[in-house]
mmCIF file of C-alpha atoms in Angstrom:
data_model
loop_
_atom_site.group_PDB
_atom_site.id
_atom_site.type_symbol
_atom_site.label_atom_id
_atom_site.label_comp_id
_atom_site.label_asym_id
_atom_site.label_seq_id
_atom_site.Cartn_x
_atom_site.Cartn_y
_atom_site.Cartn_z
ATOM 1 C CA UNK V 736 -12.538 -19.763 -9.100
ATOM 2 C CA UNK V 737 -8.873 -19.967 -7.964
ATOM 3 C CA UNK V 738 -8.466 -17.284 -9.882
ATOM 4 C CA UNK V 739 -10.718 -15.165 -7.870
ATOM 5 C CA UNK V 740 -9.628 -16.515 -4.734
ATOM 6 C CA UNK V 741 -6.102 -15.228 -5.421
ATOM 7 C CA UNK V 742 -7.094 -11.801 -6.471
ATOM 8 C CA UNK V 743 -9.337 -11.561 -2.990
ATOM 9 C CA UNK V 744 -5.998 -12.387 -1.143
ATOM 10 C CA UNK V 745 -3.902 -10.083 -2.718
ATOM 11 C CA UNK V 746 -6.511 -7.303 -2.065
ATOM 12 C CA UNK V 747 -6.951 -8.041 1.561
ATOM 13 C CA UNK V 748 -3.224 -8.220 1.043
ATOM 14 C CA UNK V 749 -2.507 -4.688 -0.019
ATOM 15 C CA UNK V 750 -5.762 -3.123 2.394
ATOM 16 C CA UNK V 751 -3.878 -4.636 5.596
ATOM 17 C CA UNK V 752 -0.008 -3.382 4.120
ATOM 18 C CA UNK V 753 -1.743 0.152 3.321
ATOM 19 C CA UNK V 754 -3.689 0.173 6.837
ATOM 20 C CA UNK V 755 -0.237 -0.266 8.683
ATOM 21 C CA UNK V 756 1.277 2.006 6.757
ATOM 22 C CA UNK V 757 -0.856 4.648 7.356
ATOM 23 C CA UNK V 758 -0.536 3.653 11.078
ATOM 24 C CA UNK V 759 2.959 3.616 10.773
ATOM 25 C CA UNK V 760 2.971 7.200 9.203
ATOM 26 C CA UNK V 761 0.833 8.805 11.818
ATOM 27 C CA UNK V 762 3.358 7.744 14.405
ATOM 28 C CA UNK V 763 6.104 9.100 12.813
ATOM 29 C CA UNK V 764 4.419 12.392 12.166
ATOM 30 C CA UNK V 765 3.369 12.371 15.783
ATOM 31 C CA UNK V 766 7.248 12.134 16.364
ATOM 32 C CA UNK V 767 7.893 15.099 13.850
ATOM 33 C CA UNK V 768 5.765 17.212 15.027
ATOM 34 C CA UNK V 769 6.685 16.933 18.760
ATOM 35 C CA UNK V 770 10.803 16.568 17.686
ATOM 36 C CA UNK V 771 11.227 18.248 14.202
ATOM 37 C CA UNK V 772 15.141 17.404 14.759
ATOM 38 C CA UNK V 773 14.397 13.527 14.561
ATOM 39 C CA UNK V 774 15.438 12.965 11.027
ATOM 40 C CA UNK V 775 14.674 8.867 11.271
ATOM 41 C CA UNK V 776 11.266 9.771 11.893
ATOM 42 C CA UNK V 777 11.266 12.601 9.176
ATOM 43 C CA UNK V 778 13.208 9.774 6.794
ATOM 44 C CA UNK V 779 10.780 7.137 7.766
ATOM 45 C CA UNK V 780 7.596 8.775 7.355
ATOM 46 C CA UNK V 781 8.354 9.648 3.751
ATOM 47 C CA UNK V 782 9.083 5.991 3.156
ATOM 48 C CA UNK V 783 5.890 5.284 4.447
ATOM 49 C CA UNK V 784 4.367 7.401 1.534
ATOM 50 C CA UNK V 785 6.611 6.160 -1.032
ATOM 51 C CA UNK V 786 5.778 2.597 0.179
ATOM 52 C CA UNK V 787 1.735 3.126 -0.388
ATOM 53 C CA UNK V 788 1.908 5.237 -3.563
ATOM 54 C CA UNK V 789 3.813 2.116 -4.379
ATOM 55 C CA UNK V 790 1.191 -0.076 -3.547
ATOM 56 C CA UNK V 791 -1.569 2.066 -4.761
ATOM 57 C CA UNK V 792 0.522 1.616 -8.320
ATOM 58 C CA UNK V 793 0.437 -2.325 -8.423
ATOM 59 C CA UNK V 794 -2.909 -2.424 -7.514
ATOM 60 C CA UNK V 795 -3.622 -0.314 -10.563
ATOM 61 C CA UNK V 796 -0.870 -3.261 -12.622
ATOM 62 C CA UNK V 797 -3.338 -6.011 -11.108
ATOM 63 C CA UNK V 798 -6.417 -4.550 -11.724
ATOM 64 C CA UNK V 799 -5.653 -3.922 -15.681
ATOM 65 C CA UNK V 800 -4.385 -7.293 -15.140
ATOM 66 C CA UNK V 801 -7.814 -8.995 -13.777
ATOM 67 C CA UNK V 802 -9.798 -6.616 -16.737
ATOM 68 C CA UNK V 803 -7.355 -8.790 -19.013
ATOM 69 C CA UNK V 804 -8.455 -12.153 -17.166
ATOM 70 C CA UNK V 805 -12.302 -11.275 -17.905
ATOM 71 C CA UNK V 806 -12.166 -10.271 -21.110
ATOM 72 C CA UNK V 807 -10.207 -13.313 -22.284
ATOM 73 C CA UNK V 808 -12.680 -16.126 -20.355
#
């Protein structure tokens, strides 16, 4: 039960990082698009994308993790 309760967290977890990031990144490419010149912007939107295919990759780690956890109880 803990267990579950910790995997639960961590996905609401990684749903509200990925939901800000994709927030984040819209602003930024707002600020692209109306200033191509502002390399900060340009910089930090692509470490926006980094950041969630980051994310999208551990969640992928935890999942094969939690198949692990059921198949062993």
């Amino acid at each position: 039960e803990a267990l579950k309760t910790l995997q639960e967290q961590q996905q609401q977890g990684t749903a509200k990082a990925k939901e800000r990031l994709a927030q984040a990144a819209s602003s930024y490419r707002d600020a692209v698009r109306l200033d191509p010149a502002l390399d900060d912007a340009r910089a930090n939107l692509e470490l926006t994308q980094k950041l969630k295919r980051e994310i999208e990759r551990l969640e992928q780690v935890l999942a094969g993790r939690r198949m692990v956890y059921v198949l062993e109880e």
